[in-house]
Structure formats: C-alpha cells, structure tokens
Short mmCIF file of N, CA and C in Angstrom, two decimals:
data_model
loop_
_atom_site.label_atom_id
_atom_site.label_comp_id
_atom_site.label_asym_id
_atom_site.label_seq_id
_atom_site.Cartn_x
_atom_site.Cartn_y
_atom_site.Cartn_z
N MET F 193 -16.57 2.48 -27.57
CA MET F 193 -16.05 3.67 -27.04
C MET F 193 -16.03 3.55 -25.52
N LYS F 194 -14.91 3.96 -24.96
CA LYS F 194 -14.79 3.95 -23.48
C LYS F 194 -15.51 5.20 -22.91
N GLU F 195 -16.23 4.98 -21.78
CA GLU F 195 -16.89 6.05 -21.07
C GLU F 195 -16.00 6.30 -19.86
N ILE F 196 -15.45 7.49 -19.73
CA ILE F 196 -14.56 7.79 -18.71
C ILE F 196 -15.06 8.99 -17.93
N LYS F 197 -15.11 8.79 -16.61
CA LYS F 197 -15.52 10.02 -15.82
C LYS F 197 -14.36 10.38 -14.91
N VAL F 198 -14.09 11.69 -14.85
CA VAL F 198 -13.10 12.16 -13.91
C VAL F 198 -13.83 12.89 -12.77
N LEU F 199 -13.76 12.36 -11.62
CA LEU F 199 -14.56 12.90 -10.49
C LEU F 199 -13.64 13.81 -9.66
N GLY F 200 -14.09 14.96 -9.38
CA GLY F 200 -13.31 15.96 -8.50
C GLY F 200 -14.09 17.31 -8.59
N THR F 201 -13.73 18.07 -7.64
CA THR F 201 -14.39 19.33 -7.49
C THR F 201 -13.79 20.51 -8.25
N GLY F 202 -12.96 20.20 -9.24
CA GLY F 202 -12.39 21.16 -10.12
C GLY F 202 -10.92 21.52 -9.70
N CYS F 203 -10.32 20.61 -9.01
CA CYS F 203 -8.88 20.91 -8.58
C CYS F 203 -7.98 20.82 -9.73
N ALA F 204 -6.76 21.29 -9.63
CA ALA F 204 -5.76 21.24 -10.70
C ALA F 204 -5.47 19.75 -11.15
N LYS F 205 -5.40 18.83 -10.14
CA LYS F 205 -5.14 17.44 -10.48
C LYS F 205 -6.26 16.84 -11.31
N CYS F 206 -7.49 17.29 -11.08
CA CYS F 206 -8.63 16.83 -11.85
C CYS F 206 -8.57 17.30 -13.33
N THR F 207 -8.23 18.57 -13.45
CA THR F 207 -8.06 19.09 -14.77
C THR F 207 -6.95 18.45 -15.51
N LYS F 208 -5.83 18.27 -14.85
CA LYS F 208 -4.62 17.69 -15.48
C LYS F 208 -4.94 16.20 -15.86
N SER F 209 -5.78 15.49 -14.98
CA SER F 209 -6.14 14.15 -15.25
C SER F 209 -6.91 14.06 -16.66
N VAL F 210 -7.86 14.93 -16.83
CA VAL F 210 -8.64 14.96 -18.06
C VAL F 210 -7.69 15.16 -19.23
N GLU F 211 -6.76 16.20 -19.09
CA GLU F 211 -5.86 16.44 -20.14
C GLU F 211 -5.00 15.28 -20.51
N VAL F 212 -4.42 14.66 -19.54
CA VAL F 212 -3.52 13.51 -19.73
C VAL F 212 -4.29 12.36 -20.45
N ILE F 213 -5.48 11.97 -19.88
CA ILE F 213 -6.19 10.93 -20.55
C ILE F 213 -6.66 11.27 -21.98
N THR F 214 -7.04 12.46 -22.21
CA THR F 214 -7.40 12.85 -23.60
C THR F 214 -6.21 12.78 -24.52
N LYS F 215 -5.07 13.25 -24.07
CA LYS F 215 -3.84 13.21 -24.90
C LYS F 215 -3.50 11.82 -25.20
N ILE F 216 -3.46 10.87 -24.26
CA ILE F 216 -3.00 9.54 -24.50
C ILE F 216 -4.03 8.87 -25.36
N ALA F 217 -5.32 9.07 -25.18
CA ALA F 217 -6.38 8.41 -26.09
C ALA F 217 -6.20 8.90 -27.52
N ASN F 218 -5.89 10.18 -27.71
CA ASN F 218 -5.62 10.70 -29.04
C ASN F 218 -4.35 10.09 -29.61
N GLU F 219 -3.34 9.94 -28.88
CA GLU F 219 -2.07 9.34 -29.39
C GLU F 219 -2.35 7.92 -29.81
N LEU F 220 -3.17 7.14 -29.05
CA LEU F 220 -3.41 5.79 -29.40
C LEU F 220 -4.56 5.60 -30.40
N ASN F 221 -5.15 6.75 -30.75
CA ASN F 221 -6.36 6.74 -31.70
C ASN F 221 -7.44 5.85 -31.14
N ILE F 222 -7.77 6.02 -29.88
CA ILE F 222 -8.79 5.25 -29.19
C ILE F 222 -9.96 6.25 -28.87
N ALA F 223 -11.20 5.91 -29.25
CA ALA F 223 -12.30 6.81 -29.00
C ALA F 223 -12.70 6.69 -27.60
N VAL F 224 -12.83 7.92 -26.98
CA VAL F 224 -13.28 7.91 -25.54
C VAL F 224 -14.23 9.06 -25.40
N HIS F 225 -15.09 8.88 -24.45
CA HIS F 225 -15.96 10.03 -24.10
C HIS F 225 -15.69 10.29 -22.59
N ILE F 226 -15.07 11.52 -22.40
CA ILE F 226 -14.68 11.89 -21.04
C ILE F 226 -15.62 12.93 -20.48
N THR F 227 -16.06 12.67 -19.27
CA THR F 227 -16.97 13.63 -18.57
C THR F 227 -16.32 14.00 -17.29
N LYS F 228 -16.24 15.29 -17.00
CA LYS F 228 -15.70 15.83 -15.79
C LYS F 228 -16.89 16.05 -14.83
N VAL F 229 -16.84 15.22 -13.70
CA VAL F 229 -17.94 15.37 -12.79
C VAL F 229 -17.53 16.22 -11.60
N ILE F 230 -18.21 17.26 -11.27
CA ILE F 230 -17.85 18.06 -10.17
C ILE F 230 -18.94 18.22 -9.09
N ASP F 231 -20.02 17.54 -9.39
CA ASP F 231 -21.14 17.65 -8.43
C ASP F 231 -20.84 16.75 -7.17
N PRO F 232 -20.68 17.29 -5.99
CA PRO F 232 -20.30 16.47 -4.85
C PRO F 232 -21.25 15.33 -4.54
N GLU F 233 -22.54 15.50 -4.78
CA GLU F 233 -23.54 14.41 -4.52
C GLU F 233 -23.26 13.25 -5.45
N VAL F 234 -22.92 13.52 -6.76
CA VAL F 234 -22.60 12.40 -7.65
C VAL F 234 -21.31 11.79 -7.25
N ILE F 235 -20.32 12.58 -6.94
CA ILE F 235 -19.04 11.94 -6.46
C ILE F 235 -19.26 11.08 -5.28
N MET F 236 -19.99 11.53 -4.33
CA MET F 236 -20.24 10.72 -3.08
C MET F 236 -20.98 9.37 -3.43
N ALA F 237 -21.72 9.40 -4.44
CA ALA F 237 -22.50 8.19 -4.87
C ALA F 237 -21.53 7.12 -5.29
N TYR F 238 -20.34 7.46 -5.73
CA TYR F 238 -19.30 6.53 -6.08
C TYR F 238 -18.48 6.00 -4.87
N SER F 239 -18.82 6.57 -3.66
CA SER F 239 -18.01 6.29 -2.44
C SER F 239 -16.51 6.59 -2.65
N ILE F 240 -16.22 7.73 -3.23
CA ILE F 240 -14.88 8.18 -3.49
C ILE F 240 -14.43 8.95 -2.26
N MET F 241 -13.26 8.70 -1.72
CA MET F 241 -12.74 9.34 -0.54
C MET F 241 -11.69 10.36 -1.00
N THR F 242 -11.03 10.19 -2.11
CA THR F 242 -9.98 11.15 -2.57
C THR F 242 -10.19 11.39 -4.07
N THR F 243 -9.87 12.58 -4.43
CA THR F 243 -10.06 12.99 -5.85
C THR F 243 -8.61 13.42 -6.38
N PRO F 244 -8.44 13.34 -7.67
CA PRO F 244 -9.37 12.93 -8.70
C PRO F 244 -9.61 11.44 -8.66
N ALA F 245 -10.81 11.01 -9.13
CA ALA F 245 -11.09 9.64 -9.20
C ALA F 245 -11.46 9.38 -10.69
N ILE F 246 -10.99 8.27 -11.17
CA ILE F 246 -11.12 7.91 -12.57
C ILE F 246 -12.11 6.68 -12.59
N ILE F 247 -13.21 6.89 -13.32
CA ILE F 247 -14.25 5.87 -13.46
C ILE F 247 -14.22 5.44 -14.97
N VAL F 248 -13.92 4.23 -15.26
CA VAL F 248 -13.96 3.73 -16.66
C VAL F 248 -14.97 2.70 -16.77
N ASP F 249 -15.96 3.02 -17.65
CA ASP F 249 -17.18 2.11 -17.91
C ASP F 249 -17.78 1.72 -16.49
N GLU F 250 -17.90 2.71 -15.68
CA GLU F 250 -18.59 2.57 -14.33
C GLU F 250 -17.78 1.82 -13.33
N ILE F 251 -16.45 1.63 -13.57
CA ILE F 251 -15.61 0.96 -12.58
C ILE F 251 -14.58 1.90 -12.07
N ASN F 252 -14.42 2.07 -10.75
CA ASN F 252 -13.44 2.90 -10.15
C ASN F 252 -12.12 2.33 -10.37
N VAL F 253 -11.27 2.85 -11.16
CA VAL F 253 -9.93 2.32 -11.43
C VAL F 253 -8.84 3.07 -10.73
N HIS F 254 -9.06 4.28 -10.25
CA HIS F 254 -8.02 5.02 -9.70
C HIS F 254 -8.60 6.22 -8.87
N SER F 255 -7.87 6.56 -7.85
CA SER F 255 -8.24 7.80 -7.02
C SER F 255 -7.05 8.34 -6.28
N GLY F 256 -7.12 9.58 -6.10
CA GLY F 256 -6.17 10.30 -5.24
C GLY F 256 -5.00 10.96 -5.89
N SER F 257 -4.77 10.82 -7.13
CA SER F 257 -3.65 11.44 -7.79
C SER F 257 -3.89 11.43 -9.32
N ILE F 258 -2.99 12.11 -10.03
CA ILE F 258 -3.03 12.08 -11.53
C ILE F 258 -2.58 10.69 -11.91
N PRO F 259 -3.33 9.95 -12.69
CA PRO F 259 -2.88 8.63 -13.01
C PRO F 259 -1.61 8.55 -13.93
N HIS F 260 -0.85 7.48 -13.83
CA HIS F 260 0.35 7.35 -14.60
C HIS F 260 -0.06 6.86 -15.98
N ARG F 261 0.84 7.29 -16.90
CA ARG F 261 0.60 6.90 -18.33
C ARG F 261 0.37 5.42 -18.55
N GLU F 262 1.21 4.59 -17.93
CA GLU F 262 1.06 3.17 -18.19
C GLU F 262 -0.34 2.64 -17.77
N ALA F 263 -0.82 3.19 -16.64
CA ALA F 263 -2.15 2.79 -16.18
C ALA F 263 -3.22 3.24 -17.14
N ILE F 264 -3.08 4.40 -17.60
CA ILE F 264 -4.13 4.99 -18.54
C ILE F 264 -4.12 4.12 -19.84
N ILE F 265 -2.93 3.79 -20.39
CA ILE F 265 -2.89 2.96 -21.54
C ILE F 265 -3.61 1.67 -21.31
N MET F 266 -3.32 0.99 -20.14
CA MET F 266 -3.96 -0.29 -19.83
C MET F 266 -5.46 -0.16 -19.76
N TRP F 267 -6.00 0.95 -19.16
CA TRP F 267 -7.47 1.12 -19.14
C TRP F 267 -8.04 1.30 -20.50
N LEU F 268 -7.32 2.12 -21.34
CA LEU F 268 -7.86 2.42 -22.64
C LEU F 268 -7.83 1.14 -23.56
N LYS F 269 -6.82 0.27 -23.42
CA LYS F 269 -6.74 -0.92 -24.24
C LYS F 269 -7.45 -2.08 -23.73
N ASP F 270 -7.94 -2.03 -22.49
CA ASP F 270 -8.61 -3.18 -21.85
C ASP F 270 -9.93 -3.34 -22.46
#
C-alpha cells in the first residue's frame, strides 16, 4: 500500500490534490493511505517551500500545484 501525504495548510489546492489522488487510486484499484498534513512544523521538516506538496513513501515527488493525472498514475504504479 502506498503511503501518500499531502502537505499544505488547508488551501483549496491541497484539498483538490487529495480528491484527485483518491479518485485516480480508486479508478486504478490501487490501495493507498492518504494523510493530509496541515501542521506547519511537520511541513517544514520536509523542507517544503510551496504547497501543496505530495510525499509518496517519504519521497517528495511534487510541490506547488495540483499534480497532473499522468504524474499521479506514475507514482501509484511505481
């Protein structure tokens, strides 16, 4: 199961990122555990400069925008 964290302080892009990742994982029938992280101290620990940031299995794979579908599929299948 993929462990995915969406880091952000609760902005609309962060919420949409969670929705999009969840939707695509369901479409592909891939089990994921998504956590929305809003604690600024935890976010800073990842050295994130822009949000939303997407962490997959503790690797920062994206930051600063809602990720594109193709990228999400690649992360989920990787």
